[in-house]
Coordinates of C-alpha atoms in Angstrom, one line a residue:
K1 CA -35.8 -59.7 -36.8
V2 CA -36.8 -60.3 -33.2
R3 CA -33.4 -59.3 -32.0
S4 CA -33.4 -56.1 -34.2
S5 CA -36.9 -55.1 -33.1
K6 CA -35.8 -55.7 -29.5
Q7 CA -32.8 -53.4 -29.9
K8 CA -34.9 -50.7 -31.5
A9 CA -37.3 -50.9 -28.7
E10 CA -34.6 -50.7 -26.1
Q11 CA -33.0 -47.8 -27.9
S12 CA -36.3 -46.0 -28.1
E13 CA -36.9 -46.5 -24.4
K14 CA -33.4 -45.3 -23.6
Q15 CA -33.9 -42.2 -25.8
K16 CA -37.3 -41.5 -24.2
A17 CA -35.7 -41.8 -20.7
L18 CA -33.0 -39.3 -21.7
E19 CA -35.5 -36.9 -23.0
E20 CA -37.6 -37.1 -19.9
R21 CA -34.5 -36.7 -17.7
D22 CA -33.2 -33.7 -19.7
M23 CA -36.6 -32.1 -20.0
T24 CA -37.1 -32.4 -16.2
V25 CA -33.8 -30.6 -15.7
F26 CA -34.7 -27.9 -18.2
Q27 CA -38.2 -27.4 -16.8
E28 CA -36.7 -26.9 -13.4
I29 CA -34.4 -24.1 -14.5
L30 CA -36.7 -22.4 -17.0
P31 CA -39.0 -20.6 -14.5
E32 CA -36.0 -19.0 -12.8
A33 CA -34.4 -18.1 -16.1
V34 CA -37.6 -16.4 -17.2
S35 CA -38.0 -14.7 -13.9
K36 CA -34.5 -13.3 -13.9
A37 CA -34.8 -12.1 -17.5
N38 CA -38.2 -10.4 -16.8
A39 CA -36.8 -8.8 -13.6
A40 CA -33.9 -7.3 -15.5
E41 CA -36.2 -6.0 -18.2
D42 CA -38.5 -4.5 -15.6
A43 CA -35.5 -2.8 -14.0
V44 CA -34.5 -1.3 -17.3
E45 CA -38.0 0.0 -17.9
K46 CA -38.0 1.6 -14.5
A47 CA -34.7 3.3 -15.3
V48 CA -36.1 4.6 -18.6
I49 CA -39.2 5.9 -16.9
T50 CA -37.0 7.6 -14.2
S51 CA -34.9 9.2 -16.9
E52 CA -38.0 10.9 -18.3
M53 CA -38.1 13.0 -15.2
I54 CA -34.9 14.7 -16.4
A55 CA -36.7 16.2 -19.4
A56 CA -39.8 17.0 -17.3
G57 CA -37.5 19.1 -15.0
G58 CA -37.1 21.6 -17.8
D59 CA -34.9 24.6 -16.8
D60 CA -35.2 23.8 -13.1
L61 CA -31.7 22.7 -12.5
D62 CA -32.3 21.4 -8.9
E63 CA -35.2 19.2 -10.1
V64 CA -33.1 18.0 -13.0
R65 CA -30.1 17.3 -10.7
Q66 CA -32.4 15.1 -8.5
A67 CA -33.7 13.3 -11.5
V68 CA -30.2 12.6 -12.8
G69 CA -29.3 11.1 -9.4
A70 CA -32.4 8.9 -9.3
T71 CA -31.7 7.8 -12.9
E72 CA -28.1 6.9 -12.1
Q73 CA -29.3 4.8 -9.2
A74 CA -32.0 3.1 -11.3
V75 CA -29.4 2.4 -14.0
Q76 CA -27.1 0.7 -11.5
E77 CA -29.8 -1.5 -10.2
A78 CA -30.9 -2.4 -13.7
Q79 CA -27.3 -3.2 -14.7
K80 CA -26.9 -5.4 -11.7
A81 CA -30.1 -7.3 -12.6
M82 CA -28.9 -7.6 -16.2
G83 CA -25.6 -9.0 -15.0
E84 CA -27.2 -11.6 -12.8
A85 CA -29.6 -12.7 -15.5
R86 CA -26.8 -13.0 -18.1
I87 CA -24.6 -15.1 -15.8
F88 CA -27.5 -17.4 -15.0
L89 CA -28.5 -17.8 -18.7
N90 CA -25.0 -18.3 -19.9
A91 CA -24.5 -21.1 -17.3
K92 CA -27.8 -22.8 -18.2
Q93 CA -27.0 -22.5 -21.9
A94 CA -23.7 -24.2 -21.3
A95 CA -25.4 -26.9 -19.3
A96 CA -28.1 -27.4 -22.0
R97 CA -25.4 -28.1 -24.6
R98 CA -24.4 -31.1 -22.6
Y99 CA -27.9 -32.6 -22.7
E100 CA -27.8 -36.1 -24.2
S101 CA -31.2 -35.7 -25.8
E102 CA -30.8 -33.7 -29.0
K103 CA -34.4 -32.8 -29.1
V104 CA -34.4 -31.3 -25.6
K105 CA -31.0 -29.7 -26.2
A106 CA -32.3 -27.8 -29.3
K107 CA -35.4 -26.7 -27.4
A108 CA -33.5 -25.5 -24.4
I109 CA -30.9 -23.6 -26.4
Q110 CA -33.7 -22.0 -28.5
E111 CA -35.7 -20.8 -25.5
L112 CA -32.7 -19.7 -23.5
G113 CA -31.5 -17.9 -26.6
Q114 CA -34.8 -16.0 -26.8
L115 CA -34.3 -14.8 -23.2
Q116 CA -30.7 -13.7 -24.1
Q117 CA -32.2 -11.7 -27.0
Q118 CA -34.7 -10.2 -24.6
L119 CA -31.7 -9.1 -22.4
Q120 CA -29.9 -7.7 -25.4
E121 CA -32.8 -5.5 -26.4
A122 CA -33.1 -4.3 -22.8
Q123 CA -29.4 -3.4 -22.8
G124 CA -29.9 -1.3 -25.9
K125 CA -32.4 0.8 -23.9
L126 CA -30.2 0.9 -20.8
S127 CA -26.8 1.8 -22.4
P128 CA -27.7 5.4 -23.4
L129 CA -28.8 6.1 -19.8
K130 CA -25.3 5.5 -18.5
N131 CA -24.3 9.0 -19.8
V132 CA -27.0 11.0 -18.0
R133 CA -24.5 12.6 -15.6
Q134 CA -22.2 13.7 -18.5
E135 CA -25.2 14.9 -20.5
F136 CA -26.4 16.9 -17.5
V137 CA -23.0 18.6 -17.1
Q138 CA -23.0 19.4 -20.8
R139 CA -26.5 20.7 -20.6
T140 CA -25.7 22.9 -17.7
A141 CA -22.6 24.3 -19.4
A142 CA -24.6 24.9 -22.6
Q143 CA -27.3 26.8 -20.7
K144 CA -24.7 29.0 -19.1
M145 CA -23.0 29.7 -22.4
M146 CA -26.3 30.4 -24.1
Q147 CA -27.1 32.9 -21.4
E148 CA -23.9 34.7 -22.0
V149 CA -24.5 34.8 -25.7
L150 CA -28.1 36.0 -25.3
E151 CA -27.0 38.8 -23.0
K152 CA -25.0 40.1 -25.9
L153 CA -27.2 39.0 -28.8
S154 CA -30.6 40.3 -27.5
P155 CA -29.4 44.0 -27.2
A156 CA -27.9 43.7 -30.7
E157 CA -31.2 42.5 -32.1
V158 CA -32.9 45.5 -30.4
D159 CA -30.4 47.8 -32.2
V160 CA -31.3 46.0 -35.5
D161 CA -35.0 46.6 -34.8
R162 CA -34.3 50.3 -34.1
A163 CA -32.3 50.6 -37.4
E164 CA -35.3 49.0 -39.2
E165 CA -37.7 51.6 -37.7
A166 CA -35.4 54.4 -38.7
T167 CA -35.1 53.1 -42.2
Q168 CA -38.9 52.7 -42.5
M169 CA -39.3 56.3 -41.5
L170 CA -36.7 57.3 -44.1
T171 CA -38.3 55.3 -46.9
S172 CA -41.9 56.5 -46.1
E173 CA -43.4 58.9 -48.6
E174 CA -43.3 61.8 -46.3
G175 CA -40.2 60.8 -44.3
A176 CA -37.3 61.4 -46.7
S177 CA -35.0 64.1 -45.4
K178 CA -31.4 64.6 -44.9
E179 CA -31.8 64.4 -41.1
L180 CA -33.6 61.1 -41.2
M181 CA -31.1 59.8 -43.7
V182 CA -28.2 60.5 -41.2
Q183 CA -30.2 58.9 -38.3
A184 CA -31.0 55.8 -40.3
Q185 CA -27.4 55.3 -41.5
Q186 CA -26.0 55.8 -37.9
A187 CA -28.6 53.3 -36.6
V188 CA -27.6 50.7 -39.1
A189 CA -23.9 51.2 -38.5
K190 CA -24.4 50.9 -34.7
A191 CA -26.4 47.7 -35.1
G192 CA -23.9 46.3 -37.5
E193 CA -21.0 46.9 -35.1
H194 CA -23.0 45.3 -32.3
V195 CA -24.0 42.2 -34.2
H196 CA -20.5 41.6 -35.6
S197 CA -19.2 41.9 -32.0
V198 CA -21.6 39.1 -31.0
L199 CA -20.4 37.0 -33.9
R200 CA -16.8 37.4 -32.8
F201 CA -17.8 36.3 -29.3
I202 CA -19.6 33.2 -30.6
E203 CA -16.6 32.3 -32.8
A204 CA -14.4 32.5 -29.7
K205 CA -16.7 30.3 -27.7
K206 CA -17.0 27.7 -30.5
K207 CA -13.2 26.9 -30.2
S208 CA -13.7 25.2 -26.8
A209 CA -17.3 24.1 -27.1
V210 CA -18.3 20.5 -27.5
G211 CA -21.5 18.4 -27.7
L212 CA -24.7 20.2 -26.8
A213 CA -23.0 23.6 -26.3
K214 CA -21.5 23.5 -29.8
E215 CA -24.9 22.7 -31.2
E216 CA -26.6 25.6 -29.4
L217 CA -23.8 28.0 -30.4
A218 CA -24.5 27.0 -34.0
K219 CA -28.1 28.0 -33.6
M220 CA -27.2 31.3 -32.0
E221 CA -24.7 32.0 -34.8
E222 CA -27.4 31.4 -37.4
R223 CA -29.7 33.8 -35.5
A224 CA -27.0 36.5 -35.5
R225 CA -26.4 36.0 -39.2
Q226 CA -30.0 36.6 -39.8
S227 CA -29.6 40.0 -38.2
V228 CA -26.6 40.6 -40.5
Q229 CA -28.8 39.9 -43.5
R230 CA -31.5 42.2 -42.2
L231 CA -29.0 45.0 -41.9
A232 CA -27.8 44.3 -45.5
N233 CA -31.4 44.6 -46.7
L234 CA -31.8 47.9 -44.7
K235 CA -28.7 49.3 -46.4
N236 CA -30.1 48.6 -49.8
S237 CA -33.3 50.3 -48.8
Q238 CA -31.3 53.3 -47.5
K239 CA -29.3 53.5 -50.7
E240 CA -32.5 54.1 -52.7
A241 CA -33.8 56.6 -50.1
T242 CA -30.4 58.4 -50.0
E243 CA -30.4 58.9 -53.8
K244 CA -33.9 60.3 -53.5
V245 CA -32.9 62.6 -50.7
G246 CA -29.8 63.7 -52.6
L247 CA -31.8 64.5 -55.6
E248 CA -34.3 66.5 -53.6
V249 CA -31.4 68.4 -51.9
L250 CA -30.0 69.3 -55.3
V251 CA -33.4 70.4 -56.6
K252 CA -33.9 72.5 -53.4
E253 CA -30.5 74.1 -53.6
A254 CA -31.0 74.8 -57.3
A255 CA -34.3 76.4 -56.6
E256 CA -32.8 78.5 -53.8
K257 CA -30.0 79.7 -56.1
L258 CA -32.5 80.4 -58.8
Q259 CA -34.6 82.4 -56.4
T260 CA -31.6 84.3 -55.2
V261 CA -30.7 85.2 -58.8
Q262 CA -34.3 86.3 -59.4
D263 CA -34.4 88.4 -56.3
T264 CA -31.1 90.0 -57.2
V265 CA -32.3 90.8 -60.7
A266 CA -35.5 92.2 -59.3
K267 CA -33.6 94.5 -56.9
A268 CA -31.4 95.7 -59.7
A269 CA -34.4 96.4 -61.8
D270 CA -36.0 98.4 -59.0
A271 CA -32.8 100.3 -58.5
E272 CA -32.4 101.3 -62.1
G273 CA -36.1 102.2 -62.6
P274 CA -35.9 106.0 -61.8
F275 CA -33.0 106.5 -64.2
L276 CA -34.8 105.0 -67.1
M277 CA -37.7 107.4 -66.9

């Protein structure tokens, strides 16, 4: 019993010494590990904040271009800090696995693992920012393409507005006439030709468009198709008005013919009057 107790005591003392030694080593490297992980995280946050200047630049391409450059630089600095922190943590985790104290080993691996997770989350924020230059190029190309489309679509929409005004005049209670009917039909036909020309232009652009430009083209296409639908509605309104005008023209022509017949009969009666006395 005495020998067994002595062995247990010696083993306990040895284990305690190992724990103290390993804990001392771990406590020496932990502050630097935390510092490197926090520095990397701060660098990522700086890059994220810098990238927000891109959106703040709006349509000012010079300002956006400067913001893109600043973001790229911040991303490079953050990625460098991330790399240094990762290398340090990986090395210290490998060293921690060689600790003789299982208790200290488990504690070190856990705490260093938490710092690795911190870096992983920061990397998730940083990775999307690596494409800011490509996104800027796409955005610039999309803006240029949208300007080209709008230069064609806006006048076409004005033609649709004019066709709508002409149709409203035709369908008003006092506006129905053959002249207004012709004007409204011509206005709708002109607008339709213009809008379909824009749709063909958009379709051609879509073949080579990618990313943001393709998305913006889809919006412009939908806008143009709304004009097509407006014109279809105007045609339906004109059809009703045309039938009304056609009926009025027939009634007017019939009345004129009837009046002509009546005038002819009256003249004939006047001419025969003296012979009937």
